[in-house]
Coordinates of C-alpha atoms in Angstrom, one line a residue:
X14 CA -10.7 246.6 175.6
X15 CA -8.1 244.5 177.0
X16 CA -4.4 244.0 174.6
X17 CA -5.6 240.6 173.9
X18 CA -8.7 241.9 172.7
X19 CA -7.4 244.5 170.5
X20 CA -4.7 242.0 169.0
X21 CA -7.8 239.5 168.0
X22 CA -10.1 242.4 166.7
X23 CA -6.9 243.4 164.5
X24 CA -6.4 240.2 163.4
X25 CA -10.2 239.2 162.6
X26 CA -10.0 242.5 160.4
X27 CA -7.0 241.0 159.0
X28 CA -8.4 237.7 157.9
X29 CA -11.7 239.4 156.4
X30 CA -10.8 242.0 154.1
X31 CA -6.9 241.5 153.6
X32 CA -5.0 239.3 151.0
X33 CA -4.1 235.5 152.0
X34 CA -0.4 234.7 154.0
X35 CA 2.2 234.7 151.7
X36 CA 3.7 230.9 151.3
X37 CA 6.2 230.1 154.2
X38 CA 9.6 231.6 152.8
X39 CA 12.0 229.0 154.4
X40 CA 12.6 225.7 156.1
X41 CA 15.6 224.6 157.6
X42 CA 17.3 221.3 158.1
X43 CA 20.3 219.6 160.2
X44 CA 22.6 217.2 158.6
X45 CA 22.7 213.7 158.1
X46 CA 26.3 213.1 158.0
X47 CA 29.4 214.6 159.2
X48 CA 28.7 217.7 157.6
X49 CA 26.5 220.7 157.4
X50 CA 26.0 220.4 153.6
X51 CA 26.4 223.4 151.1
X52 CA 25.7 226.9 151.9
X53 CA 22.6 228.0 153.1
X54 CA 20.6 230.1 150.5
X55 CA 19.3 233.7 151.6
X56 CA 15.8 233.6 153.7
X57 CA 13.6 236.9 153.9
X58 CA 15.6 238.9 156.8
X59 CA 15.0 242.4 158.6
X60 CA 16.8 244.7 160.7
X61 CA 16.3 244.2 164.4
X62 CA 13.8 246.8 166.2
X63 CA 15.0 247.3 169.3
X64 CA 19.0 245.8 169.5
X65 CA 20.8 246.1 172.8
X66 CA 23.2 248.3 173.7
X67 CA 26.4 247.8 172.1
X68 CA 25.1 244.7 170.0
X69 CA 25.9 244.3 166.3
X70 CA 23.6 243.3 163.6
X71 CA 25.9 241.5 160.9
X72 CA 25.7 243.2 157.6
X73 CA 24.9 247.1 156.4
X74 CA 21.3 248.4 157.8
X75 CA 18.9 248.1 155.3
X76 CA 17.8 251.6 153.9
X77 CA 14.6 252.7 154.2
X78 CA 12.1 251.7 152.1
X79 CA 10.2 254.0 150.1
X80 CA 6.6 252.4 150.0
X81 CA 5.3 250.5 152.8
X82 CA 5.1 246.6 152.3
X83 CA 2.4 244.4 153.1
X84 CA 3.3 243.9 156.7
X85 CA 4.2 247.8 157.3
X86 CA 2.2 250.6 157.7
X87 CA 2.6 253.1 155.5
X88 CA 5.1 256.1 157.4
X89 CA 5.5 254.5 160.8
X90 CA 8.5 254.8 162.8
X91 CA 10.1 251.7 164.3
X92 CA 8.8 250.6 167.5
X93 CA 10.6 249.9 171.4
X94 CA 11.7 254.4 172.2
X95 CA 8.7 254.3 174.2
X96 CA 6.1 257.1 174.6
X97 CA 3.2 257.9 172.3
X98 CA 5.0 257.5 169.2
X99 CA 3.2 258.7 165.9
X100 CA 3.6 258.5 162.4
X101 CA 4.5 261.5 160.0
X102 CA 0.6 261.4 159.4
X103 CA -0.1 262.4 163.2
X104 CA -2.0 259.6 163.7
X105 CA -1.4 257.8 166.9
X106 CA 0.9 254.2 166.6
X107 CA -0.6 251.0 167.1
X108 CA 0.0 249.7 171.0
X109 CA 3.0 247.3 171.3
X110 CA 2.0 243.6 171.5
X111 CA 3.9 241.9 173.9
X112 CA 4.2 238.7 173.4
X113 CA 4.8 237.2 177.3
X114 CA 5.9 233.5 176.4
X115 CA 8.3 231.4 178.4
X116 CA 9.0 227.9 177.0
X117 CA 11.6 226.6 173.9
X118 CA 8.8 225.1 172.5
X119 CA 9.7 226.5 169.2
X120 CA 6.9 227.6 166.5
X121 CA 3.7 226.5 168.4
X122 CA 4.3 229.0 170.9
X123 CA 3.5 231.7 168.4
X124 CA -0.1 230.2 168.0
X125 CA -2.1 231.3 170.9
X126 CA -2.1 234.9 169.7
X127 CA -3.8 234.3 166.2
X128 CA -7.3 235.1 167.2
X129 CA -9.0 234.6 164.0
X130 CA -12.6 233.7 163.1
X131 CA -14.0 229.9 162.8
X132 CA -13.0 229.1 159.2
X133 CA -9.4 230.4 159.6
X134 CA -9.1 228.7 163.1
X135 CA -10.0 225.3 160.4
X136 CA -7.6 226.3 158.0
X137 CA -4.7 226.2 160.6
X138 CA -5.9 222.7 162.1
X139 CA -5.7 221.3 158.8
X140 CA -2.1 222.8 158.1
X141 CA -1.3 220.4 161.5
X142 CA 0.6 217.3 160.4
X143 CA -0.5 214.5 162.9
X144 CA 1.1 211.2 163.5
X145 CA 1.1 208.2 166.5
X146 CA 2.4 209.2 169.3
X147 CA 4.2 205.5 170.4
X148 CA 4.7 203.0 167.3
X149 CA 7.1 200.8 170.4
X150 CA 5.1 197.9 172.2
X151 CA 6.0 198.6 176.0
X152 CA 5.0 201.3 177.5
X153 CA 6.4 203.5 180.2
X154 CA 3.9 204.2 183.2
X155 CA 2.6 207.6 183.5
X156 CA 4.5 209.3 186.9
X157 CA 2.1 209.3 189.8
X158 CA 0.4 212.7 190.5
X159 CA 1.7 215.0 193.3
X160 CA -0.1 215.7 196.6
X161 CA -2.3 218.5 194.9
X162 CA -3.1 216.3 192.1
X163 CA -0.6 217.8 189.5
X164 CA 1.7 215.5 187.1
X165 CA 4.6 216.5 185.2
X166 CA 4.5 217.0 181.4
X167 CA 7.4 215.6 179.0
X168 CA 7.5 216.7 175.7
X169 CA 9.4 215.6 173.1
X170 CA 10.8 218.2 170.4
X171 CA 12.1 216.7 167.2
X172 CA 14.0 218.1 164.2
X173 CA 13.8 216.3 160.9
X174 CA 16.4 216.8 158.1
X175 CA 13.7 216.1 156.1
X176 CA 14.9 217.3 152.5
X177 CA 11.2 216.6 150.7
X178 CA 10.6 220.5 149.7
X179 CA 12.6 222.9 147.0
X180 CA 12.5 225.1 150.0
X181 CA 14.9 222.6 152.2
X182 CA 16.8 222.1 149.1
X183 CA 17.3 225.8 148.5
X184 CA 18.5 225.5 152.2
X185 CA 21.1 223.4 151.9
X186 CA 19.8 219.8 151.3
X187 CA 21.8 217.9 149.2
X188 CA 20.1 217.0 146.2
X189 CA 20.8 213.1 146.1
X190 CA 18.7 213.0 149.6
X191 CA 16.1 214.6 148.0
X192 CA 13.1 212.2 149.5
X193 CA 14.9 210.1 151.4
X194 CA 14.5 208.4 154.7
X195 CA 14.3 211.6 157.3
X196 CA 16.5 211.4 159.9
X197 CA 15.7 213.0 163.8
X198 CA 19.1 214.9 163.7
X199 CA 17.6 217.1 166.5
X200 CA 16.0 215.6 169.7
X201 CA 15.2 217.5 173.2
X202 CA 13.2 216.4 175.8
X203 CA 11.1 219.3 177.4
X204 CA 9.7 218.4 180.9
X205 CA 7.8 220.7 182.6
X206 CA 7.6 220.1 186.4
X207 CA 4.3 219.0 188.2
X208 CA 4.0 222.3 190.3
X209 CA 5.0 224.2 187.0
X210 CA 7.3 226.2 188.2
X211 CA 10.8 224.7 186.7
X212 CA 11.8 223.3 183.3
X213 CA 14.5 220.5 182.4
X214 CA 15.6 220.5 179.1
X215 CA 17.7 217.1 177.9
X216 CA 19.4 217.3 174.4
X217 CA 20.6 213.4 173.1
X218 CA 23.2 213.7 170.3
X219 CA 22.2 212.8 167.1
X220 CA 25.2 210.1 167.0
X221 CA 24.0 208.6 170.3
X222 CA 23.8 204.6 169.6
X223 CA 21.3 203.3 171.3
X224 CA 19.3 200.1 170.5
X225 CA 16.0 201.0 168.8
X226 CA 12.5 199.1 169.6
X227 CA 10.3 196.9 167.3
X228 CA 8.0 199.7 166.0
X229 CA 4.9 199.1 163.8
X230 CA 4.3 202.0 161.4
X231 CA 0.6 202.8 162.1
X232 CA -0.2 204.0 158.1
X233 CA 0.9 200.5 156.2
X234 CA 1.3 198.2 159.5
X235 CA 5.2 197.9 158.2
X236 CA 7.0 196.6 160.9
X237 CA 10.4 197.4 161.6
X238 CA 12.4 194.7 164.2
X239 CA 14.1 195.9 166.8
X240 CA 18.0 196.4 165.8
X241 CA 20.3 193.7 166.4
X242 CA 22.7 196.2 167.4
X243 CA 23.1 199.9 168.5
X244 CA 22.3 202.3 166.0
X245 CA 22.4 206.3 165.8
X246 CA 19.6 207.3 167.6
X247 CA 18.7 209.9 164.6
X248 CA 17.7 206.5 162.5
X249 CA 14.6 206.2 164.6
X250 CA 12.9 208.5 162.6
X251 CA 12.6 206.1 159.9
X252 CA 11.3 203.2 161.7
X253 CA 7.6 204.3 160.9
X254 CA 8.2 207.9 162.2
X255 CA 8.2 209.7 165.2
X256 CA 6.6 207.2 167.2
X257 CA 9.7 205.5 167.3
X258 CA 11.8 208.2 168.3
X259 CA 9.4 208.5 171.3
X260 CA 9.4 204.6 172.1
X261 CA 13.6 204.9 171.8
X262 CA 13.7 207.3 174.3
X263 CA 11.6 206.0 176.6
X264 CA 13.4 202.2 176.3
X265 CA 16.5 204.4 177.2
X266 CA 15.6 206.5 179.7
X267 CA 12.5 204.8 181.3
X268 CA 10.8 208.6 181.2
X269 CA 7.0 208.7 180.3
X270 CA 6.8 210.7 177.6
X271 CA 3.3 212.6 176.6
X272 CA 3.7 214.4 173.5
X273 CA 6.0 215.2 170.7
X274 CA 6.5 218.1 168.4
X275 CA 8.2 217.6 165.2
X276 CA 9.4 220.9 163.2
X277 CA 11.6 222.0 160.9
X278 CA 13.6 225.1 162.3
X279 CA 11.5 227.7 160.0
X280 CA 9.4 228.6 162.4
X281 CA 12.5 229.6 164.9
X282 CA 13.4 231.9 161.7
X283 CA 10.2 233.3 161.6
X284 CA 10.4 234.3 165.0
X285 CA 13.9 235.6 165.3
X286 CA 12.4 237.8 162.4
X287 CA 9.4 239.1 164.1
X288 CA 11.4 240.0 167.6
X289 CA 13.9 241.4 165.5
X290 CA 17.0 239.1 165.3
X291 CA 18.0 236.9 168.4
X292 CA 21.6 237.9 170.3
X293 CA 24.1 235.4 170.3
X294 CA 27.6 235.1 171.3
X295 CA 31.0 234.1 170.2
X296 CA 34.7 234.6 171.7
X297 CA 35.9 235.5 168.3
X298 CA 35.1 236.1 164.4
X299 CA 33.8 233.1 163.4
X300 CA 33.5 231.8 159.8
X301 CA 31.9 228.2 159.1
X302 CA 33.7 227.3 156.3
X303 CA 36.5 224.5 155.5
X304 CA 38.8 224.3 152.1
X305 CA 36.7 222.1 150.7
X306 CA 33.4 223.8 151.2
X307 CA 31.8 222.1 153.9
X308 CA 30.2 224.1 156.4
X309 CA 27.4 226.6 157.3
X310 CA 28.6 229.4 156.1
X311 CA 28.1 231.5 159.5
X312 CA 30.0 234.5 159.3
X313 CA 30.3 236.6 163.0
X314 CA 32.2 239.0 164.4
X315 CA 33.3 238.5 167.7
X316 CA 30.8 239.8 170.7
X317 CA 27.3 239.6 170.2
X318 CA 25.6 240.1 167.6
X319 CA 21.5 239.9 166.4
X320 CA 20.7 236.8 164.0
X321 CA 17.6 236.1 161.7
X322 CA 16.7 234.6 158.9
X323 CA 19.6 233.1 157.2
X324 CA 22.0 233.4 159.6
X325 CA 19.4 232.0 162.5
X326 CA 19.5 229.0 160.5
X327 CA 23.4 228.5 160.0
X328 CA 23.8 229.3 164.0
X329 CA 21.1 226.3 164.7
X330 CA 23.2 224.2 161.7
X331 CA 26.6 225.3 162.6
X332 CA 29.4 222.8 163.6
X333 CA 32.5 223.5 162.3
X334 CA 33.9 226.2 164.0
X335 CA 32.2 225.6 167.3
X336 CA 34.7 224.2 170.2
X337 CA 35.6 220.7 169.0
X338 CA 33.5 220.7 166.0
X339 CA 31.5 218.1 167.5
X340 CA 27.6 217.4 167.2
X341 CA 28.0 218.3 171.1
X342 CA 29.5 222.0 170.5
X343 CA 26.1 222.1 167.7
X344 CA 23.7 221.5 170.5
X345 CA 25.4 223.9 173.0
X346 CA 24.8 226.7 170.5
X347 CA 21.1 225.3 169.9
X348 CA 20.5 225.7 173.7
X349 CA 22.3 229.3 173.7
X350 CA 19.6 230.2 170.8
X351 CA 16.6 228.9 172.2
X352 CA 17.5 230.6 175.6
X353 CA 17.9 233.9 174.1
X354 CA 14.7 233.7 172.0
X355 CA 12.6 232.8 175.1
X356 CA 14.3 235.8 176.7
X357 CA 13.4 238.2 173.2
X358 CA 10.0 236.5 172.9
X359 CA 9.2 237.6 177.0
X360 CA 10.6 241.4 177.1
X361 CA 11.1 242.7 173.2
X362 CA 9.2 240.7 170.8
X363 CA 6.4 243.3 168.8
X364 CA 4.5 242.3 166.0
X365 CA 3.9 245.5 163.2
X366 CA 0.9 244.2 161.8
X367 CA -2.0 241.4 162.0
X368 CA -0.8 240.3 158.5
X369 CA 2.8 239.6 160.0
X370 CA 1.1 237.9 162.7
X371 CA -1.0 235.4 160.6
X372 CA 1.7 234.6 158.2
X373 CA 3.8 233.6 161.3
X374 CA 0.9 231.5 162.1
X375 CA 0.7 230.2 158.9
X376 CA 4.5 229.4 159.0
X377 CA 4.2 227.9 162.2
X378 CA 1.3 225.5 161.6
X379 CA 2.7 224.3 158.5
X380 CA 6.3 223.5 160.3
X381 CA 4.6 221.3 162.8
X382 CA 4.1 217.3 163.0
X383 CA 2.3 216.3 166.7
X384 CA 0.7 213.7 168.0
X385 CA -2.7 213.6 168.2
X386 CA -2.9 215.3 171.8
X387 CA -1.9 218.1 170.1
X388 CA -3.9 218.8 166.6
X389 CA -5.5 221.5 167.0
X390 CA -4.5 225.0 167.9
X391 CA -6.3 225.5 170.8
X392 CA -4.3 222.4 172.2
X393 CA -1.5 223.5 171.3
X394 CA -2.0 227.1 172.5
X395 CA -3.8 225.1 176.1
X396 CA 0.2 223.4 176.3
X397 CA 2.1 226.9 175.9
X398 CA 0.0 228.4 178.6
X399 CA 1.2 225.8 180.9
X400 CA 5.2 226.7 179.7
X401 CA 4.9 230.2 179.7
X402 CA 4.5 229.7 184.0
X403 CA 7.8 228.9 184.2
X404 CA 10.4 232.1 184.2
X405 CA 13.9 231.9 182.3
X406 CA 15.7 231.8 185.8
X407 CA 13.9 228.3 186.2
X408 CA 14.6 226.7 182.9
X409 CA 18.1 224.7 182.6
X410 CA 19.1 223.2 179.4
X411 CA 21.4 219.9 179.2
X412 CA 23.0 217.7 177.1
X413 CA 22.6 214.0 178.2
X414 CA 26.4 213.1 179.0
X415 CA 28.5 210.8 177.4
X416 CA 31.6 209.3 176.2
X417 CA 33.0 208.8 172.8
X418 CA 33.0 205.1 171.5
X419 CA 34.8 205.7 168.0
X420 CA 33.3 208.6 165.9
X421 CA 29.9 208.0 167.8
X422 CA 28.8 208.4 171.6
X423 CA 27.4 206.5 174.1
X424 CA 25.4 207.9 177.8
X425 CA 27.3 207.0 180.9
X426 CA 25.9 206.3 184.4
X427 CA 25.7 210.6 184.6
X428 CA 23.1 210.1 181.7
X429 CA 21.4 207.7 184.1
X430 CA 21.3 210.4 186.9
X431 CA 20.0 212.7 184.9
X432 CA 17.3 210.8 183.5
X433 CA 16.3 209.7 187.3
X434 CA 15.9 213.2 188.3
X435 CA 13.6 213.3 184.9
X436 CA 11.7 210.7 186.1
X437 CA 11.5 211.7 189.8
X438 CA 10.3 215.3 188.6
X439 CA 13.5 217.0 190.6
X440 CA 14.7 220.6 189.3
X441 CA 17.6 220.2 187.8
X442 CA 18.9 223.8 189.1
X443 CA 18.5 222.7 192.5
X444 CA 16.3 225.0 193.5
X445 CA 13.8 222.5 194.8
X446 CA 12.6 221.9 198.3
X447 CA 14.0 218.3 198.9
X448 CA 11.7 215.9 198.0
X449 CA 11.2 212.5 199.8
X450 CA 12.6 209.8 198.0
X451 CA 10.0 207.8 196.3
X452 CA 11.1 203.8 196.7
X453 CA 11.4 201.3 193.8
X454 CA 7.9 199.3 193.0
X455 CA 8.2 195.9 194.0
X456 CA 7.5 193.5 190.6
X457 CA 3.6 192.6 190.9
X458 CA 4.3 188.9 189.5
X459 CA 6.0 186.7 191.9
X460 CA 9.6 185.4 190.8
X461 CA 10.7 181.7 189.8
X462 CA 12.1 179.9 192.3
X463 CA 16.0 180.7 193.1
X464 CA 17.2 177.7 191.4
X465 CA 14.7 178.0 188.1
X466 CA 16.1 181.5 187.5
X467 CA 19.1 181.6 184.6
X468 CA 21.5 184.5 185.4
X469 CA 24.3 186.2 183.2
X470 CA 26.8 187.5 185.3
X471 CA 29.0 190.3 183.2
X472 CA 32.2 192.2 184.4
X473 CA 31.8 195.8 183.8
X474 CA 34.6 197.0 186.4
X475 CA 36.8 198.7 183.5
X476 CA 36.9 202.4 183.7
X477 CA 38.5 205.3 181.9
X478 CA 41.6 204.7 184.2
X479 CA 41.9 201.1 185.2
X480 CA 41.4 197.8 183.4
X481 CA 38.7 195.2 184.6
X482 CA 39.2 193.0 187.5
X483 CA 40.4 189.8 186.1
X484 CA 38.3 187.0 186.7
X485 CA 35.2 189.1 188.9
X486 CA 32.4 187.4 186.8
X487 CA 33.3 184.4 187.7
X488 CA 33.5 185.2 191.4
X489 CA 30.3 187.1 191.4
X490 CA 28.2 184.3 189.4
X491 CA 30.1 181.8 192.2
X492 CA 28.8 184.0 194.9
X493 CA 25.2 183.5 193.5
X494 CA 25.4 179.7 193.0
X495 CA 25.9 179.7 196.7
X496 CA 22.7 181.3 197.3
X497 CA 20.9 178.9 195.7
X498 CA 21.2 180.4 192.3
X499 CA 22.3 177.2 190.3
X500 CA 21.3 178.5 186.8
X501 CA 24.1 181.7 187.4
X502 CA 26.7 181.5 184.9
X503 CA 29.7 184.1 183.8
X504 CA 29.5 185.5 180.0
X505 CA 33.2 186.3 178.9
X506 CA 31.9 186.8 175.4
X507 CA 32.5 190.4 175.7
X508 CA 33.7 193.6 177.3
X509 CA 31.8 195.8 179.0
X510 CA 31.7 198.9 181.5
X511 CA 29.5 199.8 183.9
X512 CA 29.7 202.9 186.7
X513 CA 27.6 201.5 189.2
X514 CA 26.5 197.6 189.4
X515 CA 22.9 197.0 187.7
X516 CA 20.6 194.3 186.9
X517 CA 18.8 193.9 183.7
X518 CA 16.0 192.5 182.2
X519 CA 14.2 192.3 178.5
X520 CA 10.5 191.9 179.4
X521 CA 8.0 192.0 182.4
X522 CA 7.7 189.0 182.9
X523 CA 11.3 188.9 184.6
X524 CA 11.4 191.6 186.4
X525 CA 10.0 189.9 189.8
X526 CA 13.2 187.6 188.5
X527 CA 15.9 190.4 188.7
X528 CA 14.9 191.9 191.3
X529 CA 14.9 188.8 193.5
X530 CA 18.6 188.1 192.2
X531 CA 19.3 192.4 192.8
X532 CA 17.6 191.5 196.5
X533 CA 20.2 188.4 197.3
X534 CA 23.0 190.7 196.5
X535 CA 22.1 193.7 198.5
X536 CA 21.9 195.6 195.0
X537 CA 18.6 198.3 195.5
X538 CA 15.6 197.6 193.3
X539 CA 16.2 201.7 192.1
X540 CA 19.2 199.7 190.0
X541 CA 17.3 196.9 188.5
X542 CA 16.7 198.2 185.2
X543 CA 14.6 197.2 181.9
X544 CA 16.6 196.9 178.9
X545 CA 16.3 195.3 175.4
X546 CA 20.2 195.1 175.1
X547 CA 19.8 191.4 177.3
X548 CA 18.0 188.5 176.2
X549 CA 17.4 187.3 180.1
X550 CA 18.2 188.5 183.5
X551 CA 21.5 189.7 183.3
X552 CA 24.1 191.6 186.5
X553 CA 26.9 193.7 185.3
X554 CA 29.1 194.0 187.9
X555 CA 30.3 197.5 188.1
X556 CA 33.1 199.7 188.7
X557 CA 32.0 200.4 192.8
X558 CA 32.1 196.8 193.5
X559 CA 35.6 195.8 192.1
X560 CA 36.4 193.3 195.0
X561 CA 34.8 191.4 198.3
X562 CA 31.7 189.6 198.1
X563 CA 29.3 192.3 200.2
X564 CA 27.8 195.0 198.1
X565 CA 27.9 198.2 199.0
X566 CA 25.4 200.8 197.1
X567 CA 26.7 203.9 196.6
X568 CA 24.7 206.8 198.4
X569 CA 22.3 208.9 195.7
X570 CA 22.1 212.3 195.2
X571 CA 19.8 215.0 193.4
X572 CA 22.6 217.0 191.6
X573 CA 22.8 217.6 188.0
X574 CA 26.2 216.0 187.0
X575 CA 28.5 218.3 186.0
X576 CA 29.0 216.3 182.6
X577 CA 25.6 217.7 182.1
X578 CA 26.9 221.1 181.3
X579 CA 23.9 222.8 182.0
X580 CA 22.7 226.4 180.9
X581 CA 20.4 228.5 182.5
X582 CA 17.3 230.1 180.4
X583 CA 18.0 233.8 182.4
X584 CA 22.5 233.3 181.1
X585 CA 22.6 236.3 178.9
X586 CA 26.7 236.1 179.4
X587 CA 27.0 232.5 177.2
X588 CA 29.2 232.5 174.7
X589 CA 30.3 230.2 171.9
X590 CA 34.0 229.3 171.9
X591 CA 35.6 229.4 168.3
X592 CA 37.7 226.9 167.2
X593 CA 41.1 228.8 166.0
X594 CA 41.2 227.2 162.4
X595 CA 37.6 228.9 161.4
X596 CA 38.5 232.5 163.1
X597 CA 39.1 235.4 160.5

């Protein structure tokens, strides 16, 4: 019998003859304000089965239990030493159950091994919560299949900070926010290449300023109008559900999103327990706690430690103590954790009993909210089967390039470069063969006559080191007038900044007009972007056109911007920098 067959039969026996699984013991949250909240309460933990040489697990090792618990065979020795291990009674040990999973898609990756009977399968399906994929009005076309008929997959991973359960309250949720509007405090776009050879992950900081599009709640029909100004991206979840977060991402990036998976971190913590802990590294002793009680409470010694249970949750929530204490530092720590968990699941994971496997399946399915395209265990397993085709060395974790706007951040031109690479299915690790560049498509609707196209021209020539060129919008609007665009005007009501010249338009019926303006000035069609930030065809003269009347487009390259802070999935040397104010 195959290994999977053994696993399935044992699980079936556990379903038929053993008591039901324990309730999920922990849930997790991310913060809604500038601090992590109160200290997380304890969650069930266990010692790692086989820690790496020289690595430490924080805290004293637990004493051996006299009586085996429901998840441990009586008298069993720890797995991981190799050979034909036997119990004190001489019974042969159960074979190691290697979990060959390769993708950081959180709890859904464990579902494929829960080979229970039909009734239990239905029970697990009933645990999974469903919601609509896209609540916005605008859609983004799916990518064109490659020569082999394959298309990439884009999955938005959302971590909600919802505090609507007692478990979440125990894990540090503020009492006054119980039942409040949840926020999407973790947002990661997972891109699986069409040929399934590589995977890219793009994190968007929770305090990124974006324009949230109009969204309609499918349950009660409530309409949430598009925001007049920019809002923090985590607020999109409160505009009808995860489908509005999907709509916000598509509006900003132009990337077609196939699925979403919304989860708290309970599934991640459960898997950390299952693999005996996830290795993380800090370059100094750290204690995430401020004098006024803020912080996650994480306390680790310098070097590598295996974390699980409460400490895993603390690591994922820690902001105070890492780097500059920003949400960007926390995203970096989350990347390191997810990469390490992928490696653990592929190489070291063992489950000591079918009962433990079953409980993990329970906790994982309860933790998930997905779109209807992923609403069964089978669909989730099929997705995990696609994800596990990618080796860790071909997984690249990135953070959306950004710059500060006060205490918030906004995307930069490097962010658009990163989004373009994802749209064009170009591997972020640079190991793809050169691909033939796809030319931007011309609009299907013909443009209006030149003199009937209203155009606003904005001066976006300001940079970090250079002031805006005075009168640049007037110069370029005059140039358009000379070319026959009689309704071109300079917009001097605000201050803008663009690294590259761009033409924006708000709706599909104006795409042809926008492309016509770009063509008249020699601006490539790839620089014509749909955006709800404008009310009509708008030309923003960027820092790449500070002088002259002839525009020369900069050469495009397919390199991942350095500002994306790419982290390779096989990098086991990465270490978080500890702020000296939080060391001990």
